[in-house]
Coordinates of C-alpha atoms and ligand atoms in Angstrom, one line a residue:
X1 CA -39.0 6.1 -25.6
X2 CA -38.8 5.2 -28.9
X3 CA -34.9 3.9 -30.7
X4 CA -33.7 2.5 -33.7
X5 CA -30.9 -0.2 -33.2
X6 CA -28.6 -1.3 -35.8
X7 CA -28.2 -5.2 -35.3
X8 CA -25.0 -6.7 -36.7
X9 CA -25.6 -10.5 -36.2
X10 CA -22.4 -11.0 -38.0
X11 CA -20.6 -14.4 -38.6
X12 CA -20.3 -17.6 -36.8
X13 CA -21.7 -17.4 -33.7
X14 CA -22.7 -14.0 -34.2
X15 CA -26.7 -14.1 -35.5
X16 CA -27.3 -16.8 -32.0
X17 CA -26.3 -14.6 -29.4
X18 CA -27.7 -11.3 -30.9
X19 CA -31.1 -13.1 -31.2
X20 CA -30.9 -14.0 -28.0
X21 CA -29.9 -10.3 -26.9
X22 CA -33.0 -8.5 -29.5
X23 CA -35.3 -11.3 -27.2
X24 CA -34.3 -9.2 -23.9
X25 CA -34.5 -5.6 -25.4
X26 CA -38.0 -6.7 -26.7
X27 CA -39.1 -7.8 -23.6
X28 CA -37.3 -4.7 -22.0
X29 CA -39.7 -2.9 -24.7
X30 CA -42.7 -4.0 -23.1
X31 CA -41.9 -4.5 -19.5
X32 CA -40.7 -0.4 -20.1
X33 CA -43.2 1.0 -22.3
X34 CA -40.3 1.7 -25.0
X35 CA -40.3 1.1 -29.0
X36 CA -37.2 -0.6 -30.4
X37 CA -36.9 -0.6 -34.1
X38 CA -34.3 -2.9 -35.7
X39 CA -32.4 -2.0 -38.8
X40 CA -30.2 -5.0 -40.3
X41 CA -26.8 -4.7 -41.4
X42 CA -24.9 -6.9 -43.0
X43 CA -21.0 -6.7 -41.8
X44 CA -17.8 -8.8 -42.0
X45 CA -18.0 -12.5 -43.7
X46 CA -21.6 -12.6 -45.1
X47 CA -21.2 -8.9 -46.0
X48 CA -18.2 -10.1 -48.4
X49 CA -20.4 -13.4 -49.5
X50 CA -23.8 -11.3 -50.6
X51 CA -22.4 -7.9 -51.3
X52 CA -17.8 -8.4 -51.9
X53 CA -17.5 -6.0 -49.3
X54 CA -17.0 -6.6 -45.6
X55 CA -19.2 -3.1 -44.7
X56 CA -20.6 -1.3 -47.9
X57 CA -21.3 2.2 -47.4
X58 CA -25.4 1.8 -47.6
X59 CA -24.8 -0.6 -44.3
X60 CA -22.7 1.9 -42.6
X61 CA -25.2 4.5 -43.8
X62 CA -27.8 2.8 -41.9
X63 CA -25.1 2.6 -38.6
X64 CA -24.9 6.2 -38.6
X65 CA -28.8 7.2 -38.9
X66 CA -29.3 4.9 -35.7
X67 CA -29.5 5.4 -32.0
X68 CA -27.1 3.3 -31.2
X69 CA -25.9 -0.4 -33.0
X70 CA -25.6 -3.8 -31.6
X71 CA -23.3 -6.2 -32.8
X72 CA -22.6 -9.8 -32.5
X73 CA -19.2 -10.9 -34.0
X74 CA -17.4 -11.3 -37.2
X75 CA -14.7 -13.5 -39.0
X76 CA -13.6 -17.1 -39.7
X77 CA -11.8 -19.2 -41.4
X78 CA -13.7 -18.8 -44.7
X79 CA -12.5 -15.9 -45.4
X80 CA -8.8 -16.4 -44.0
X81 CA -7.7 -16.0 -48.0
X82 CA -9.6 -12.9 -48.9
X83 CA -7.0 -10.1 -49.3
X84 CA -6.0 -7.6 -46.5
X85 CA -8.2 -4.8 -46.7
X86 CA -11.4 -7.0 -47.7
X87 CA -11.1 -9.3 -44.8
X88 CA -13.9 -9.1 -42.2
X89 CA -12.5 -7.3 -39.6
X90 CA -11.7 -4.6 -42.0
X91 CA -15.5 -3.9 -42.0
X92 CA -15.6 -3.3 -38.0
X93 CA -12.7 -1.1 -38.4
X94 CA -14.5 1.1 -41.2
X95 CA -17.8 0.9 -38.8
X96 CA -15.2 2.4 -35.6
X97 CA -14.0 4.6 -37.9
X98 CA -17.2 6.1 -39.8
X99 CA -18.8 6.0 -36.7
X100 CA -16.0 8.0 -34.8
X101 CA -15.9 5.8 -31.4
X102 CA -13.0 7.0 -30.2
X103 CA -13.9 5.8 -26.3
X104 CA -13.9 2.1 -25.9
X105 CA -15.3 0.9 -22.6
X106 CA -14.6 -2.2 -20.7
X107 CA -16.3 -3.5 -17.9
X108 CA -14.2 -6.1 -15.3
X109 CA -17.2 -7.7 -13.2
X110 CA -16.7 -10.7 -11.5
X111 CA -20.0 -12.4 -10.9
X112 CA -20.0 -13.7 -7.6
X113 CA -21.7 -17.2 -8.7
X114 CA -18.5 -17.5 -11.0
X115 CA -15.8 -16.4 -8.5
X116 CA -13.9 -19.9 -8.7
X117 CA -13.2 -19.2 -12.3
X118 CA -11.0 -16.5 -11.8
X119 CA -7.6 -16.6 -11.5
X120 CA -7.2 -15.0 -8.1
X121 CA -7.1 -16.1 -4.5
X122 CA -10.4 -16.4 -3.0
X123 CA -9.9 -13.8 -0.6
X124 CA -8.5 -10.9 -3.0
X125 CA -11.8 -12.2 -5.2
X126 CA -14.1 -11.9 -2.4
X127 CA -13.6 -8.4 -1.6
X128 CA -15.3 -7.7 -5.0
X129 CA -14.7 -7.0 -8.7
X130 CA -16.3 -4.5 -10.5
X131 CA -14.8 -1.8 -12.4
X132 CA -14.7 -0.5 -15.8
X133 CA -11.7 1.1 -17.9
X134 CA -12.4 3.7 -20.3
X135 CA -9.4 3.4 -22.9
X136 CA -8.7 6.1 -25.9
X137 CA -8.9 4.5 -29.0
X138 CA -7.8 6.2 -32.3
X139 CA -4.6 7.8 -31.3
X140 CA -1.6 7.1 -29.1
X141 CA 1.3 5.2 -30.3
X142 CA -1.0 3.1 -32.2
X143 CA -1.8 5.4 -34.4
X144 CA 1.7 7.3 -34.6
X145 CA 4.4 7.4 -37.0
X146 CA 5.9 3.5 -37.6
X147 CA 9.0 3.6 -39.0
X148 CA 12.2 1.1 -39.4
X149 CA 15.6 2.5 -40.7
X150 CA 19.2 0.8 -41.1
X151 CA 21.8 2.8 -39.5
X152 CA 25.4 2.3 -39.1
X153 CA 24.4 -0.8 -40.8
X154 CA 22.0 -2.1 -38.5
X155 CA 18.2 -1.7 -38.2
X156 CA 16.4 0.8 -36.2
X157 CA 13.0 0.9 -35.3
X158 CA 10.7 4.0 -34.6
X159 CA 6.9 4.3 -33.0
X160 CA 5.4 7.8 -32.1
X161 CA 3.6 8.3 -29.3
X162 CA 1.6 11.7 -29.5
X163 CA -1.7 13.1 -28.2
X164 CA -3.1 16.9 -28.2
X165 CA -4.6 18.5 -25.5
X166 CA -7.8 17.8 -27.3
X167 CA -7.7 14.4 -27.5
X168 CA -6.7 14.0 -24.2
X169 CA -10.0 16.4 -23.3
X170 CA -12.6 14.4 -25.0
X171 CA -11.3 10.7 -23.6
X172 CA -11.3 12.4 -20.4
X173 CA -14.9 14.0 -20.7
X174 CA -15.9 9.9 -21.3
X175 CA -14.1 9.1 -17.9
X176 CA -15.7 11.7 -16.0
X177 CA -18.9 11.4 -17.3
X178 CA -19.4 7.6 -16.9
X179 CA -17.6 8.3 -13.1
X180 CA -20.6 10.5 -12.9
X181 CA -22.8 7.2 -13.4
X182 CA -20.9 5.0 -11.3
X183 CA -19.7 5.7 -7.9
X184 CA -17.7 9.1 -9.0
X185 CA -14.4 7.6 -8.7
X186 CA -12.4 8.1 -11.7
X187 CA -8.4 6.8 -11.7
X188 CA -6.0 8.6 -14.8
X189 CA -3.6 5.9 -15.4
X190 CA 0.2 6.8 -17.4
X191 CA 3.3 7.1 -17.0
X192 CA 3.9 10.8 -16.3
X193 CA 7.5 10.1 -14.8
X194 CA 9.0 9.3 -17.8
X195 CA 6.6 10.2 -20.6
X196 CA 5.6 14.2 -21.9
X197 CA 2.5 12.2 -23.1
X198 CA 1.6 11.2 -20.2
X199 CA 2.4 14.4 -18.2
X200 CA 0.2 15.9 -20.9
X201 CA -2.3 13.6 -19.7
X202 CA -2.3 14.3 -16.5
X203 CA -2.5 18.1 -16.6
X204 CA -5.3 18.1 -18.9
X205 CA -6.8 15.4 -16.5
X206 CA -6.9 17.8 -13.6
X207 CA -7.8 20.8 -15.5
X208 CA -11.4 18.7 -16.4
X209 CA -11.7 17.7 -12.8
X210 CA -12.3 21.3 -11.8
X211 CA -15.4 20.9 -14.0
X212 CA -16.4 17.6 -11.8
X213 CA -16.4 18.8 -8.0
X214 CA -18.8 15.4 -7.5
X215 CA -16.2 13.1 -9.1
X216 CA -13.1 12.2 -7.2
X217 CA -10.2 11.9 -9.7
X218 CA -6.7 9.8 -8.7
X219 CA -3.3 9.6 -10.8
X220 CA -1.6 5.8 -10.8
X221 CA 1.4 5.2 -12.2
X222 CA 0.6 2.2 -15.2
X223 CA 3.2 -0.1 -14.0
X224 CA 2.0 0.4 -10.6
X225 CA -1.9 0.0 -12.0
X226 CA -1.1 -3.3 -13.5
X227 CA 0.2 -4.8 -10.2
X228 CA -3.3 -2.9 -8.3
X229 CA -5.3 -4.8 -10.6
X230 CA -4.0 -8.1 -9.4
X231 CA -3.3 -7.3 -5.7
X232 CA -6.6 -5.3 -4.9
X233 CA -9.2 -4.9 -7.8
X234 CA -11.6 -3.8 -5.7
X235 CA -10.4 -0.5 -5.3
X236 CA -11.2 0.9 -8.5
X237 CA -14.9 1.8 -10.0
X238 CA -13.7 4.0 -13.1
X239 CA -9.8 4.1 -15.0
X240 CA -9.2 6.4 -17.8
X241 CA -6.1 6.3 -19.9
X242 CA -4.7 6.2 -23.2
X243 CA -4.5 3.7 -26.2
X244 CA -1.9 1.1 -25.6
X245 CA -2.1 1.0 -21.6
X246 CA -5.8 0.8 -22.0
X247 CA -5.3 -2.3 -24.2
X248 CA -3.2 -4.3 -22.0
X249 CA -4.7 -3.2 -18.7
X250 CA -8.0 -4.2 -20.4
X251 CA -7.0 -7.7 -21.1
X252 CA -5.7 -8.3 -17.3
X253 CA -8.9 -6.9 -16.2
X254 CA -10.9 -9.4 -18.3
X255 CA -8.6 -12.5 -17.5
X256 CA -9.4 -12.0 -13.8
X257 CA -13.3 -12.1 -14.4
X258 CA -13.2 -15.8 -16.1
X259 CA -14.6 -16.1 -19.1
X260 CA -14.9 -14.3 -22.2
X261 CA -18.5 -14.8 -23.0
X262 CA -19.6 -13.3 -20.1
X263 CA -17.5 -9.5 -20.9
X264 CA -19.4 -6.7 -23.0
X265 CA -18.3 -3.4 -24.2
X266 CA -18.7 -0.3 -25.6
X267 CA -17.6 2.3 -28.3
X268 CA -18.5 5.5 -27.7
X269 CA -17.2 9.4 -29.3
X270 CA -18.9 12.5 -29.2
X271 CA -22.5 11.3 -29.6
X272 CA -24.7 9.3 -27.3
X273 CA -24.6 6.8 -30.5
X274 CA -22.6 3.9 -29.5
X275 CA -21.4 0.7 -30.9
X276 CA -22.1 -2.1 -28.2
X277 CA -20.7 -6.2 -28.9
X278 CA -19.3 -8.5 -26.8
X279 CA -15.6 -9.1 -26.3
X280 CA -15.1 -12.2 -27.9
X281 CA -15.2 -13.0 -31.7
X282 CA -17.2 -15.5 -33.4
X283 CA -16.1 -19.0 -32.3
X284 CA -16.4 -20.8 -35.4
X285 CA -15.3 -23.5 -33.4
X286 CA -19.0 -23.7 -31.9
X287 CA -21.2 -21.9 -34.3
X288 CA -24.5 -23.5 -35.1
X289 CA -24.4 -25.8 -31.9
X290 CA -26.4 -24.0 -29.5
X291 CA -23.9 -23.8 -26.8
X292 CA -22.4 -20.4 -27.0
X293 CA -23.1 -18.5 -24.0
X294 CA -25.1 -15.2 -25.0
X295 CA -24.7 -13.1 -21.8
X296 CA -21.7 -11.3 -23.0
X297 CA -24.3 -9.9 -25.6
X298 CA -27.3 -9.7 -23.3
X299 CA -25.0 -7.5 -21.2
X300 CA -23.5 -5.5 -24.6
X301 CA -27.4 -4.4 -25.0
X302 CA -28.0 -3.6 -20.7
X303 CA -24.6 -1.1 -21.2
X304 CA -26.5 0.4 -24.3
X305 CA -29.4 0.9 -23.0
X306 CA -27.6 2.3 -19.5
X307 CA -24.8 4.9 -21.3
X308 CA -26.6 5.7 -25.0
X309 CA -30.5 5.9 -23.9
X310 CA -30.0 6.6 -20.2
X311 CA -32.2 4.0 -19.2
X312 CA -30.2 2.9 -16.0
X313 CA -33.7 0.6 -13.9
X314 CA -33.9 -1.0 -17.6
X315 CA -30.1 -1.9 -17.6
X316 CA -30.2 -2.9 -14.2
X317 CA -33.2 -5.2 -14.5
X318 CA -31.3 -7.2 -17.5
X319 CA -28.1 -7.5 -15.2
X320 CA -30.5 -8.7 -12.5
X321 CA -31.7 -11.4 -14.1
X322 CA -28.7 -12.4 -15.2
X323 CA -27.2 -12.6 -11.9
X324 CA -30.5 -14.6 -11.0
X325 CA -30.0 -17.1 -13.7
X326 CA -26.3 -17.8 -12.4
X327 CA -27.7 -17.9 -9.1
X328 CA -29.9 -20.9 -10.1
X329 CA -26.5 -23.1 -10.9
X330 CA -27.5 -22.3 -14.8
X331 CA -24.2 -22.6 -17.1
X332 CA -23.3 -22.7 -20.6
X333 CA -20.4 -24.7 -21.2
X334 CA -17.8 -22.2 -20.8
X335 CA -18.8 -21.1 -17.9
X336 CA -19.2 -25.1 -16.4
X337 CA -17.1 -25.6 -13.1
X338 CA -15.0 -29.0 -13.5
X339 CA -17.2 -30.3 -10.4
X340 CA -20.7 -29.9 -12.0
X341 CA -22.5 -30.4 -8.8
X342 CA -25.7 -28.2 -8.2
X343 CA -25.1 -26.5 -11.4
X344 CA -27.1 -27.1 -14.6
X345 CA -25.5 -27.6 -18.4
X346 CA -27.4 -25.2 -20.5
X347 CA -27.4 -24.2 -24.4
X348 CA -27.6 -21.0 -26.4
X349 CA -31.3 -20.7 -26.5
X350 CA -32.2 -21.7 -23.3
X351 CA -30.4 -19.5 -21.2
X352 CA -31.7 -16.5 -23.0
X353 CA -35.2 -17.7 -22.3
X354 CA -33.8 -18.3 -18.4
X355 CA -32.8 -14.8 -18.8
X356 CA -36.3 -13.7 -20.1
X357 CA -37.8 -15.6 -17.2
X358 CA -36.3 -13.7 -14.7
X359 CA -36.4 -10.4 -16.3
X360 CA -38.4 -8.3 -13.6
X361 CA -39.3 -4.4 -13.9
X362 CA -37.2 -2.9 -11.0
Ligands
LIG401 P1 -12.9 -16.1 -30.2 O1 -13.2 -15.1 -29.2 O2 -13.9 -16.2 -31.3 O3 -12.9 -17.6 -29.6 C1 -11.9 -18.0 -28.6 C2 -12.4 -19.1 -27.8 O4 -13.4 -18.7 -26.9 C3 -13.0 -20.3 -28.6 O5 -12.7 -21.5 -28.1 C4 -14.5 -20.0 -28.6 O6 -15.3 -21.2 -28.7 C5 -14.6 -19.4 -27.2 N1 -15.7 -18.5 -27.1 C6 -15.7 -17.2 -27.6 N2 -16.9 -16.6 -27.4 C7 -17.7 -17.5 -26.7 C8 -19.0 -17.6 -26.2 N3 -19.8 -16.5 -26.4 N4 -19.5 -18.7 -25.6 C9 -18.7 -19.7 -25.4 N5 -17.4 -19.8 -25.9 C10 -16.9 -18.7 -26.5 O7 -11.5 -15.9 -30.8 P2 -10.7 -16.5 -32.1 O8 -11.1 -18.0 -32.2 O9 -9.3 -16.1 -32.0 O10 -11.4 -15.8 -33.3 C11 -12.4 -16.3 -34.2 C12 -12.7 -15.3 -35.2 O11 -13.3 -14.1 -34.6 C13 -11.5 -14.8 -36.0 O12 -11.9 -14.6 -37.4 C14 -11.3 -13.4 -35.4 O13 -10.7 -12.5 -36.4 C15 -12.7 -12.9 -35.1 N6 -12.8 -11.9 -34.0 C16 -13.8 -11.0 -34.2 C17 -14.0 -10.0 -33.2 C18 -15.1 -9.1 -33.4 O14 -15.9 -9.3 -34.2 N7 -15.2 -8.0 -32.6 C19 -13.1 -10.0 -32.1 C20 -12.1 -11.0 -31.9 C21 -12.0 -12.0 -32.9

C-alpha cells in the first residue's frame, strides 16, 4: 500500500521522538511491502521562527492532501511572550480544526513490565488494563455559550452545554466502529439523570446500536464511571462520551498507566485521515539530551497505521516489539523503577533501534 504522512517534528523534543517513530514505519515499509512518503510541515515554535505563523495555510495545505499526519509536539518557553493567537499551540488548534477531528481517541494500556508504576494496588492492576475512550471534541460545553453577568449586584456565571442529534450520531459512529476493532464492547458514559444532553446522548446511542448487532453497547453513569475506572479498569475495552467527561475521564485513565511518554492518541472526524501525536508536550526541560522516551510516538504511528490504513498485523507487530523491548528490563528514564535492578538505563536513540531490533513481521 502506498501513503503519504504528514510529519510534524515540532519543537523541543518533538523532531527526536518522531525520527525515531519515521525509523519504525520505514522498517514497517519494508518488513510489509508498503510505500510511505513523508511530507514536512512546519508547526508551532519553528513555524513562528522561519515563517511568523505557528501553521501557515501552505503547511496545513499539505495536512489536508495527506493520508494521515504524524506529529511530535509543540511549544516552549521561547515563545511564552508571543501574543495569544500566534502562540504555538494556536497552530495545533488551526490543524484540529482545518482538519475537522472531531473524535479524539485515548488509549489506557498498562504494560505489564511497567505495572509498579501505576498508582493502583497490584491486584486491581493485575487483572489488566487496556481500554480506550473515544471523547467528542468540538462541541459540548466547551464549545458553548460563556457568559458572566452581575445581577442583583453580584456576578453570575453562565456555560452552555448543547449537542444535536447529529453530533451525538457521528461521535457515536467513532465508538462503534473502533468497538467493531476491539473486542465489540462499547460503554456510552453521561449523566442522563440529570442532564437533557445526556439523555439525548443516550437515545441517540441506542438508536446506532441497532445498526451494530455484533457490538455490545452499555450506559454508565460518569460519576459512577470515574469510580469503575479506579476500582475495576479491566472491565472496559471501548467508552464513548462527550467533550468535558471525555477530558477528565481521559486524564484518570492515563494517570493509572504511569507515565506519559508511553500514552499515544488519535484525532479522527469523518475521514479515515487522522492526526496521530503522543500525549505529552515537548519537554523542553530534556530536549536535545537523548533521553526522552519515544514510545509514546512509536505507538502514535502503530494506532495510525491500525485505525487510518487498516493495517492491524503491521500495528500489532510495532506494539510487539515494544512490549519485547520492556520485557528485556530496557528503560528510558521516565519509565526507570527507583530499584534499577535487572533493568537497563537507556536514551532516545537507542531504544528506537531496540525497538527496530525486535520488530518481527507477525
Ligand atoms: P510536557 O508533557 O512537555 O512535560 C511534562 C513532564 O513530563 C516534563 O518533566 C517532561 O520532561 C516529561 N516528559 C514529557 N514527555 C516525555 C517523554 N516523551 N519522555 C520523557 N519525559 C517526558 O508538559 P509541559 O512541561 O507542561 O509543557 C511543555 C510545552 O509543551 C508547553 O509549551 C506546552 O504548551 C506544550 N504542550 C504541547 C502539547 C502538544 O503539542 N500536543 C501538549 C501539551 C503541552
Amino acid at each position: 500500500m502506498q501513503k503519504t504522512i504528514a510529519v510534524i517534528r515540532g519543537d523541543g523534543i518533538g523532531p527526536e521522538i518522531v525520527d525515531q517513530a519515521l525509523l519504525v514505519l520505514d522498517r514497517i515499509a519494508a518488513l510489509y511491502g508498503h510505500e510511505f512518503t513523508y511530507l514536512d510541515v512546519d508547526m508551532g515554535g519553528c513555524a513562528i521562527d522561519k515563517w511568523g505563523d505557528p501553521l501557515p495555510p501552505a503547511m496545513l495545505e499539505t495536512c489536508l492532501a495527506s493520508h494521515s499526519v504524524l506529529l511530535g509536539a509543540v511549544g516552549g518557553p521561547k515563545w511564552n511572550h508571543v501574543p495569544g493567537p500566534m502562540r504555538p499551540e494556536k497552530g495545533l488548534l488551526r490543524l484540529r480544526a482545518g482538519m475537522e477531528v472531531y473524535s479524539n481517541n485515548r488509549p489506557a494500556k498498562i504494560w505489564p513490565q511497567l505495572a509498579c508504576a501505576s498508582p493502583l494496588k497490584p491486584e486491581i492492576v493485575d487483572k489488566g488494563i487496556d481500554f480506550l475512550i473515544v471523547r467528542e471534541l468540538t462541541g459540548g460545553i466547551y464549545f458553548g455559550r460563556h457568559e458572566t453577568v452581575t445581577e442583583n449586584g453580584q456576578q453570575v456565571a453562565l456555560d452552555e452545554l448543547r449537542y444535536s442529534e447529529e453530533e451525538i450520531r457521528r461521535i457515536g459512529r467513532i465508538g462503534f466502529e473502533t468497538a467493531r476493532k476491539r473486542s465489540r464492547k462499547l460503554c456510552s458514559v453521561e449523566k442522563s439523570n440529570v442532564l437533557d444532553s445526556s439523555r439525548l446522548w443516550k437515545k441517540v446511542m441506542h438508536q446506532l446500536a441497532e445498526e451494530y448487532p455484533d457490538v455490545t453497547l452499555t450506559d454508565m453513569l460518569v460519576d459512577n464511571c470515574a469510580m469503575q475506572i479506579v476500582k475495576d479498569p479491566s472491565q472496559f475495552d471501548v467508552i464513548v462520551t462527550e467533550n468535558m467527561f471525555g477530558d477528565i475521564l481521559s486524564d484518570e485513565a492515563s494517570m493509572i498507566t504511569g507515565s506519559i511518554g508511553m500514552i499515544p492518541s488519535s484525532s479522527l472526524g469523518d475521514t479515515t485521515r487522522g492526526l496521530y501525536e503522543p500525549i505529552h508536550g515537548s519537554a523542553p526541560d530534556i530536549a536535545g539530551k537523548d533521553v526522552a522516551n519515544p514510545i509514546g510516538t512509536i505507538l502514535a504511528a502503530a494506532m495510525m497505521l491500525r485505525y487510518s490504513f487498516d493495517m492491524p498485523r503491521e500495528a500489532d507487530a510495532i506494539e510487539s516489539a515494544v512490549s519485547a523491548v520492556l520485557s528485556q528490563g530496557c528503560r528510558t528514564a521516565d519509565i526507570l523503577p527507583p530499584q534499577t535492578a535487572g533493568c537497563t538505563l537507556v536514551g532516545c536513540r537507542e531504544m528506537g533501534r531496540l525497538i527496530l531490533d525486535n520488530l518481527k513481521k507477525g
